[in-house]
CSV table of N, CA and C in Angstrom, one decimal:
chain,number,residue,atom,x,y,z
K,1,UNK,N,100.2,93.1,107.6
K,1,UNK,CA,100.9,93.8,108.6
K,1,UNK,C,102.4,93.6,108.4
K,2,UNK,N,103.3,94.4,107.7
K,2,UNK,CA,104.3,94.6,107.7
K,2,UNK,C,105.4,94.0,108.7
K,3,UNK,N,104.9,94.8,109.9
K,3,UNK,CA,106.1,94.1,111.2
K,3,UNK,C,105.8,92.9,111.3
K,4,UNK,N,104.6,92.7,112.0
K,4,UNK,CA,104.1,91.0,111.9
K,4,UNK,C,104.8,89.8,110.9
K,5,UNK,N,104.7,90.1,109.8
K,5,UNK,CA,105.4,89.6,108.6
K,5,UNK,C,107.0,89.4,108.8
K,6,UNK,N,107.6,90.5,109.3
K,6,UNK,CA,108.9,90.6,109.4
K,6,UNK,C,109.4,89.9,110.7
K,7,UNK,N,108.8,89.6,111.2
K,7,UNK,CA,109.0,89.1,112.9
K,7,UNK,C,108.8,87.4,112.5
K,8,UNK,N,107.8,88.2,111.6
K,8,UNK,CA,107.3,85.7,111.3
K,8,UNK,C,108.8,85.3,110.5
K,9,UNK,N,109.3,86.1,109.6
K,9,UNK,CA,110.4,85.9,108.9
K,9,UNK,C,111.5,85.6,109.6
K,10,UNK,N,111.5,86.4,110.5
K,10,UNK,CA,112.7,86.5,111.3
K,10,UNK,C,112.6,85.0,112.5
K,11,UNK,N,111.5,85.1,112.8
K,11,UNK,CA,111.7,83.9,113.7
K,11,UNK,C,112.0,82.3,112.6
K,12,UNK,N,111.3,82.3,111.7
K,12,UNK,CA,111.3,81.1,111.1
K,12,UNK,C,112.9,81.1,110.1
K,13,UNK,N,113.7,81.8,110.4
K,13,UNK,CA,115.1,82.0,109.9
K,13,UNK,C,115.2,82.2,108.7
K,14,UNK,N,114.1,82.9,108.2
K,14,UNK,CA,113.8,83.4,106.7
K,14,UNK,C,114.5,84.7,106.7
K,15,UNK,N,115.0,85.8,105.3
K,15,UNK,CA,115.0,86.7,105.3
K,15,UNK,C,114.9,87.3,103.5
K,16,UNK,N,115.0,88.7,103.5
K,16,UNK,CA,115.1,89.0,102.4
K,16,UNK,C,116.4,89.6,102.1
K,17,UNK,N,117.1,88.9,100.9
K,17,UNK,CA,118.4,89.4,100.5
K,17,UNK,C,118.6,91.0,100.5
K,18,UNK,N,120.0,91.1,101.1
K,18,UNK,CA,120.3,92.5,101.2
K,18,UNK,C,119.1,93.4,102.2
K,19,UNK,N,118.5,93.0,102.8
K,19,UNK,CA,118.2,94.1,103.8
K,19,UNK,C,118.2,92.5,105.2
K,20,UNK,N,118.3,94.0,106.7
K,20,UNK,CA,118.8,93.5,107.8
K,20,UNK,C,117.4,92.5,108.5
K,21,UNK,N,117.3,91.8,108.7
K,21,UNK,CA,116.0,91.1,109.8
K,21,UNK,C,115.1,92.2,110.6
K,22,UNK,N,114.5,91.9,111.0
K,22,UNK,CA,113.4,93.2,111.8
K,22,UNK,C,113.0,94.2,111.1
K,23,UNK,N,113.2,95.4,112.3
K,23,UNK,CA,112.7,96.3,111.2
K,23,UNK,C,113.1,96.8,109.8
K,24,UNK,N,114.3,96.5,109.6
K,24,UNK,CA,114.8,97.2,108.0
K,24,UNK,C,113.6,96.2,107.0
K,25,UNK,N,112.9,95.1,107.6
K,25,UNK,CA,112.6,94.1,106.3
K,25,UNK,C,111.3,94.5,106.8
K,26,UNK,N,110.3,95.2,107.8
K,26,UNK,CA,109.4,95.3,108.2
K,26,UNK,C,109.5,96.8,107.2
K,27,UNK,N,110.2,97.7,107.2
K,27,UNK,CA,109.8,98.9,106.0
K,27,UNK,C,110.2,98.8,105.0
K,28,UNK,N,111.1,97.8,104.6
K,28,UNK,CA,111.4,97.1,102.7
K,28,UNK,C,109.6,96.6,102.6
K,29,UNK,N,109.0,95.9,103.6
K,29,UNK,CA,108.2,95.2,103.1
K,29,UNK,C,106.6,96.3,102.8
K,30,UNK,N,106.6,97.4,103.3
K,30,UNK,CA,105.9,98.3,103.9
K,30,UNK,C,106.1,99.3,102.3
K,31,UNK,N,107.5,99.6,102.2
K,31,UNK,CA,107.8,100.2,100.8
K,31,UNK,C,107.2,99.6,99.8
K,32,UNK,N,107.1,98.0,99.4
K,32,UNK,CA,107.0,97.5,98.6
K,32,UNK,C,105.3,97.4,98.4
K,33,UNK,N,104.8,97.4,99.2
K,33,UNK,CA,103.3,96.8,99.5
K,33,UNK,C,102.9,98.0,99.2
K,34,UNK,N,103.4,99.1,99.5
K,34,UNK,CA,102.9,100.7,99.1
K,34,UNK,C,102.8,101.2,97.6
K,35,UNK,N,104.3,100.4,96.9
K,35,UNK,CA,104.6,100.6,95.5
K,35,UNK,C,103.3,99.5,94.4
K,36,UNK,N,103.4,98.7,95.4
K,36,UNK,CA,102.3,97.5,94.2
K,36,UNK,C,100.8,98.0,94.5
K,37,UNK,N,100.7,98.5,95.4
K,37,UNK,CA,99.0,99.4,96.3
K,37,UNK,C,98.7,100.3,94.5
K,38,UNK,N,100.0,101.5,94.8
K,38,UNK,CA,99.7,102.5,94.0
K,38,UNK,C,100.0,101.9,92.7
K,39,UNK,N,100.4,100.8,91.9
K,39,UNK,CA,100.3,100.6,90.7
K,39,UNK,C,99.5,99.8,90.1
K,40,UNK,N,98.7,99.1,91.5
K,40,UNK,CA,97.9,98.5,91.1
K,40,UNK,C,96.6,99.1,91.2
K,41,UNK,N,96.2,100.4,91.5
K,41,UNK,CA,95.0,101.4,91.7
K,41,UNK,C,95.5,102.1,90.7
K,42,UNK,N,96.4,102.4,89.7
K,42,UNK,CA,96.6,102.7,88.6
K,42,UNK,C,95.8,102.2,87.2
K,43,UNK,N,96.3,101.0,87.5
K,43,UNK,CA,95.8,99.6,86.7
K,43,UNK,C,94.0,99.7,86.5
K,44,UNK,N,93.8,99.8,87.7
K,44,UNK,CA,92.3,99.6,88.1
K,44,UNK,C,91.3,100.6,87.5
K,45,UNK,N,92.1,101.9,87.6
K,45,UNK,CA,91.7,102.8,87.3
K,45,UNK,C,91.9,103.2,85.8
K,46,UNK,N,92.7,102.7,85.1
K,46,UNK,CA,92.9,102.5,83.8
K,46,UNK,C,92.0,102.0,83.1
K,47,UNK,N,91.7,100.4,83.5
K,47,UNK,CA,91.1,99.5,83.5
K,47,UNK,C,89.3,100.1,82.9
K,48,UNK,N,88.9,100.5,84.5
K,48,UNK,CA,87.9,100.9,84.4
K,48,UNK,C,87.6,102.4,83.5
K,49,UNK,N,88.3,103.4,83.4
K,49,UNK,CA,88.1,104.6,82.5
K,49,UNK,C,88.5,104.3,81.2
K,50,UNK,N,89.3,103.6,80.6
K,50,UNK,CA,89.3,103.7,79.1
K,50,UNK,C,88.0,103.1,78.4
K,51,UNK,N,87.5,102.4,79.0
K,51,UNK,CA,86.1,102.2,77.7
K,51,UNK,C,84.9,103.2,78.0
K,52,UNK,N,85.2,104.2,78.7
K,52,UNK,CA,84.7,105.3,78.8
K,52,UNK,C,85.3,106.5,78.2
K,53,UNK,N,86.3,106.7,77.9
K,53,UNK,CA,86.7,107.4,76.5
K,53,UNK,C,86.6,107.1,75.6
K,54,UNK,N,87.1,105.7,75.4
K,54,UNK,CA,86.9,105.1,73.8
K,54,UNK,C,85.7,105.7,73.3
K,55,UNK,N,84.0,105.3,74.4
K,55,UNK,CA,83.1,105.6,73.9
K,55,UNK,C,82.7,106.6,73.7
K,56,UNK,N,83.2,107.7,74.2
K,56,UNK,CA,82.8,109.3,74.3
K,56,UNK,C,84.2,110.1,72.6
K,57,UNK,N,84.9,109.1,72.9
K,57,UNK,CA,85.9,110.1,71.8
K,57,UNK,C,85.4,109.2,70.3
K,58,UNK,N,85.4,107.7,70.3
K,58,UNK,CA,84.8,107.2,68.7
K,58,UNK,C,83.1,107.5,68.6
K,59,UNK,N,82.7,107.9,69.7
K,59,UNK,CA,81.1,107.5,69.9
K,59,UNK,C,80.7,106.4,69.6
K,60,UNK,N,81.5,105.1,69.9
K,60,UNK,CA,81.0,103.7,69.3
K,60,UNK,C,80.0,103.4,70.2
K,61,UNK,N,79.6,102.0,70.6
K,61,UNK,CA,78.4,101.8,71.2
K,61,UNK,C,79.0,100.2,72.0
K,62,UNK,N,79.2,101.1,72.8
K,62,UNK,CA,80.1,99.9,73.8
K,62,UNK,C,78.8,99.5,75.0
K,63,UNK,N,78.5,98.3,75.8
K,63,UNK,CA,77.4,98.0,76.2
K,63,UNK,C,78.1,97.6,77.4
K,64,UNK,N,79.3,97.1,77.9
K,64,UNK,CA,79.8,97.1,79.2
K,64,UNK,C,81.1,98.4,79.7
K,65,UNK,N,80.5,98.7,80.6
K,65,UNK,CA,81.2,99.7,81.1
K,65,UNK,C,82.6,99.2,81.8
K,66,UNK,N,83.6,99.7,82.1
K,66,UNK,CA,85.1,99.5,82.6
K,66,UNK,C,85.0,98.7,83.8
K,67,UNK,N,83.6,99.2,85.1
K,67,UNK,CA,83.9,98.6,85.9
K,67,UNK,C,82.7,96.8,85.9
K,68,UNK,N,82.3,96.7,85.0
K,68,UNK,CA,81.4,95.8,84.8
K,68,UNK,C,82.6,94.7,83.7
K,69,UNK,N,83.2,94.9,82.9
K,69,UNK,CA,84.0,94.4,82.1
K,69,UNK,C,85.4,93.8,83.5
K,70,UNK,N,85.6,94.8,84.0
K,70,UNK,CA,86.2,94.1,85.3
K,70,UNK,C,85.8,93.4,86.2
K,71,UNK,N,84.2,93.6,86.3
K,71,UNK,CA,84.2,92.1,87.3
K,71,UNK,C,83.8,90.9,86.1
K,72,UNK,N,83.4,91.1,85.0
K,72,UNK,CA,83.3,90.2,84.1
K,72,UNK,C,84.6,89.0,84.2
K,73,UNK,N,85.8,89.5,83.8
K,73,UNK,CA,87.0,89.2,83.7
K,73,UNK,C,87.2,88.5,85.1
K,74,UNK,N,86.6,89.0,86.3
K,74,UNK,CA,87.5,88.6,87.7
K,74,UNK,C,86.9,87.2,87.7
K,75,UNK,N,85.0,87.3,87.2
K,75,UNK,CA,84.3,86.4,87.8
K,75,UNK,C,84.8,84.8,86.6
K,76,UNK,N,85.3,85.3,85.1
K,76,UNK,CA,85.8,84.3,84.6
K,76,UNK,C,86.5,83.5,85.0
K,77,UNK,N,87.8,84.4,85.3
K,77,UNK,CA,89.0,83.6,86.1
K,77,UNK,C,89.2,83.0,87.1
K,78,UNK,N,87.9,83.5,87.8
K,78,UNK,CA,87.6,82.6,89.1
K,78,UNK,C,87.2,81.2,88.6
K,79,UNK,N,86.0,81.3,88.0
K,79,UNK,CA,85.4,80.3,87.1
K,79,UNK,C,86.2,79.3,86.8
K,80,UNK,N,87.1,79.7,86.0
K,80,UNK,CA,88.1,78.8,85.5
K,80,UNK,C,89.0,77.9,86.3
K,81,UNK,N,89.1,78.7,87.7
K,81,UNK,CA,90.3,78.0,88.6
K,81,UNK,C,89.3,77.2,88.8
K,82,UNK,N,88.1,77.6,89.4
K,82,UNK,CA,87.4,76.4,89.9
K,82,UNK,C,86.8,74.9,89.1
K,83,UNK,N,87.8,75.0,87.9
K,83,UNK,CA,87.2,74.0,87.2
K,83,UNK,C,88.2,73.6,86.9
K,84,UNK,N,89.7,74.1,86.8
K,84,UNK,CA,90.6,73.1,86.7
K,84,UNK,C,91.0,72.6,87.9
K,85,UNK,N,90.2,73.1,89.0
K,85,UNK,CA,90.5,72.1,90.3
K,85,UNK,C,89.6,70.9,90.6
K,86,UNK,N,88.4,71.4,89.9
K,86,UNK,CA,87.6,69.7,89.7
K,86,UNK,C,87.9,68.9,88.8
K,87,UNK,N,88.5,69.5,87.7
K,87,UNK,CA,89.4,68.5,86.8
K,87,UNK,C,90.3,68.0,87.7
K,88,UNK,N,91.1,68.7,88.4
K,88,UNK,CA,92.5,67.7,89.2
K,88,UNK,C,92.0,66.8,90.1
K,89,UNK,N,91.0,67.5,90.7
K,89,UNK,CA,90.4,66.0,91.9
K,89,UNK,C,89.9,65.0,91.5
K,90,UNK,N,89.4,65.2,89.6
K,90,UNK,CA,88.9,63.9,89.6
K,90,UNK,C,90.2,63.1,88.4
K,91,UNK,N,91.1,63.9,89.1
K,91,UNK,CA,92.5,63.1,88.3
K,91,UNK,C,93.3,61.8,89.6
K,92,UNK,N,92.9,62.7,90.9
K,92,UNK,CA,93.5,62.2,92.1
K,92,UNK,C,92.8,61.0,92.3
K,93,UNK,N,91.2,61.6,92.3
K,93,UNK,CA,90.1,60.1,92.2
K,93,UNK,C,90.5,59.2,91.6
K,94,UNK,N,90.8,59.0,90.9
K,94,UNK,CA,91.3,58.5,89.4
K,94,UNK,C,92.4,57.2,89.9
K,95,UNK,N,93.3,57.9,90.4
K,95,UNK,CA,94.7,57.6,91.0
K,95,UNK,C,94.6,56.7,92.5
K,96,UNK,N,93.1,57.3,93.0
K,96,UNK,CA,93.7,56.8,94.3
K,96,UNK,C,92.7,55.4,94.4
K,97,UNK,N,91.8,55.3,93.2
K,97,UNK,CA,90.7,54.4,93.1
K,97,UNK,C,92.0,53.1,92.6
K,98,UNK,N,93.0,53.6,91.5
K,98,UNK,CA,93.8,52.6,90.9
K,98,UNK,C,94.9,51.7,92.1
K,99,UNK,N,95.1,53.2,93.4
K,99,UNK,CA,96.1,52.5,93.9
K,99,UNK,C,95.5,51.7,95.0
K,100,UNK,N,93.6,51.5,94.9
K,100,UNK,CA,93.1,51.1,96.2
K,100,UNK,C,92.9,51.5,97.2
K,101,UNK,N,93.0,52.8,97.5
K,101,UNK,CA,93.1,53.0,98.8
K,101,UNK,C,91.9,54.1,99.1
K,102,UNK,N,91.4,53.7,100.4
K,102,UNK,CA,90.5,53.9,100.7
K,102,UNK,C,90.4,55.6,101.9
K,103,UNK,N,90.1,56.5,101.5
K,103,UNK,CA,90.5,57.4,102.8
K,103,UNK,C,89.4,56.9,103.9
K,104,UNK,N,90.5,57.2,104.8
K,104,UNK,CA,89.4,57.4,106.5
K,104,UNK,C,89.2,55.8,107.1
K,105,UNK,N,89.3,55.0,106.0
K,105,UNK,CA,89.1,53.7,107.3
K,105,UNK,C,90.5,53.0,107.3
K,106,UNK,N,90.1,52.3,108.6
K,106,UNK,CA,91.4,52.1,108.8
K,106,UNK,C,91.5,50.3,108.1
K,107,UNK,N,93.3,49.9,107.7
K,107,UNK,CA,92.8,48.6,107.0
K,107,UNK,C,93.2,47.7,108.3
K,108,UNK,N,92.4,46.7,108.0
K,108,UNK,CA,92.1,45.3,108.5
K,108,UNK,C,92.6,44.2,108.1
Protein backbone atom coordinates (compact mmCIF):
# COMPACT_ATOMS: atom_id res chain seq x y z
CA UNK A 1 0.00 0.00 0.00
CA UNK A 2 1.56 2.95 -1.30
CA UNK A 3 0.13 5.69 1.24
CA UNK A 4 0.64 3.38 4.14
CA UNK A 5 4.28 3.10 3.10
CA UNK A 6 4.48 6.83 2.72
CA UNK A 7 3.02 7.76 6.12
CA UNK A 8 5.39 4.85 7.75
CA UNK A 9 8.24 7.00 6.03
CA UNK A 10 7.08 10.06 7.01
CA UNK A 11 6.49 9.28 10.56
CA UNK A 12 9.84 7.45 11.12
CA UNK A 13 11.69 10.75 9.58
CA UNK A 14 12.57 8.83 6.52
CA UNK A 15 12.13 10.26 3.02
CA UNK A 16 12.90 9.82 -0.58
CA UNK A 17 15.25 12.40 -2.16
CA UNK A 18 13.74 15.07 -4.27
CA UNK A 19 10.13 14.32 -3.79
CA UNK A 20 7.89 16.09 -0.85
CA UNK A 21 6.76 13.60 2.35
CA UNK A 22 3.14 12.36 2.09
CA UNK A 23 1.37 12.23 -0.68
CA UNK A 24 3.98 13.30 -3.47
CA UNK A 25 6.11 10.08 -2.03
CA UNK A 26 2.79 8.05 -1.68
CA UNK A 27 2.45 8.40 -5.86
CA UNK A 28 6.42 8.39 -6.56
CA UNK A 29 5.98 5.20 -4.71
CA UNK A 30 2.71 4.06 -6.66
CA UNK A 31 4.52 5.18 -10.10
CA UNK A 32 7.33 3.19 -9.37
CA UNK A 33 5.60 -0.12 -8.14
CA UNK A 34 3.48 0.24 -11.35
CA UNK A 35 6.75 0.59 -13.64
CA UNK A 36 8.57 -2.61 -11.92
CA UNK A 37 4.64 -4.53 -12.06
CA UNK A 38 4.77 -3.87 -15.92
CA UNK A 39 8.47 -4.92 -16.49
CA UNK A 40 8.49 -7.41 -14.54
CA UNK A 41 5.15 -9.24 -16.37
CA UNK A 42 7.16 -8.51 -19.31
CA UNK A 43 10.13 -10.53 -18.09
CA UNK A 44 7.69 -13.28 -17.11
CA UNK A 45 6.12 -13.39 -20.07
CA UNK A 46 9.25 -13.45 -22.09
CA UNK A 47 10.54 -15.97 -19.85
CA UNK A 48 7.77 -18.23 -20.25
CA UNK A 49 7.01 -17.81 -24.36
CA UNK A 50 10.45 -18.06 -25.86
CA UNK A 51 11.07 -21.76 -25.51
CA UNK A 52 7.90 -22.02 -27.18
CA UNK A 53 9.09 -20.43 -30.26
CA UNK A 54 12.44 -21.65 -30.24
CA UNK A 55 10.55 -25.06 -30.42
CA UNK A 56 7.97 -24.30 -32.96
CA UNK A 57 10.49 -22.11 -35.24
CA UNK A 58 13.90 -24.78 -34.97
CA UNK A 59 11.44 -27.78 -34.28
CA UNK A 60 14.06 -28.89 -31.76
CA UNK A 61 12.79 -31.11 -28.99
CA UNK A 62 12.73 -29.14 -25.87
CA UNK A 63 11.09 -31.20 -22.88
CA UNK A 64 10.42 -28.24 -20.38
CA UNK A 65 8.09 -25.74 -21.23
CA UNK A 66 8.75 -21.68 -20.27
CA UNK A 67 6.45 -21.90 -17.43
CA UNK A 68 7.89 -25.23 -15.83
CA UNK A 69 11.70 -24.08 -16.54
CA UNK A 70 10.49 -21.10 -14.39
CA UNK A 71 9.42 -22.73 -11.52
CA UNK A 72 12.43 -24.99 -12.01
CA UNK A 73 14.81 -21.95 -11.62
CA UNK A 74 12.49 -20.38 -8.67
CA UNK A 75 12.44 -23.76 -6.82
CA UNK A 76 16.52 -23.93 -7.24
CA UNK A 77 17.15 -20.59 -5.85
CA UNK A 78 15.05 -21.14 -3.11
CA UNK A 79 16.93 -24.40 -2.49
CA UNK A 80 20.01 -22.71 -2.39
CA UNK A 81 19.16 -19.83 0.09
CA UNK A 82 18.05 -22.50 2.24
CA UNK A 83 21.25 -24.13 2.42
CA UNK A 84 23.44 -21.37 2.71
CA UNK A 85 21.47 -20.44 5.74
CA UNK A 86 22.20 -23.94 7.34
CA UNK A 87 25.66 -23.46 6.39
CA UNK A 88 25.65 -20.03 8.38
CA UNK A 89 23.90 -21.44 11.55
CA UNK A 90 26.17 -24.08 11.73
CA UNK A 91 28.98 -21.31 11.38
CA UNK A 92 27.21 -19.38 14.53
CA UNK A 93 27.01 -22.99 16.32
CA UNK A 94 30.42 -23.15 15.74
CA UNK A 95 31.15 -19.75 17.37
CA UNK A 96 28.89 -19.74 20.10
CA UNK A 97 29.97 -23.45 21.28
CA UNK A 98 33.85 -21.68 21.14
CA UNK A 99 32.64 -18.58 23.09
CA UNK A 100 30.65 -21.00 25.70
CA UNK A 101 27.74 -19.63 25.87
CA UNK A 102 24.78 -21.19 26.42
CA UNK A 103 21.29 -19.77 25.02
CA UNK A 104 18.25 -19.55 27.41
CA UNK A 105 19.73 -20.37 30.75
CA UNK A 106 20.49 -18.18 32.82
CA UNK A 107 24.35 -18.21 34.45
CA UNK A 108 24.96 -19.15 37.92
Amino acid sequence: NPKETADNLKKSGAFVPGIRPGEQTAKYIDKIMGRLTLVGAFYITLVCLLPEFLILKFNTPFYFGGTSLLIIVVVTMDFMTQVQSHLMSHQYEGLLKKANFKGGASAR
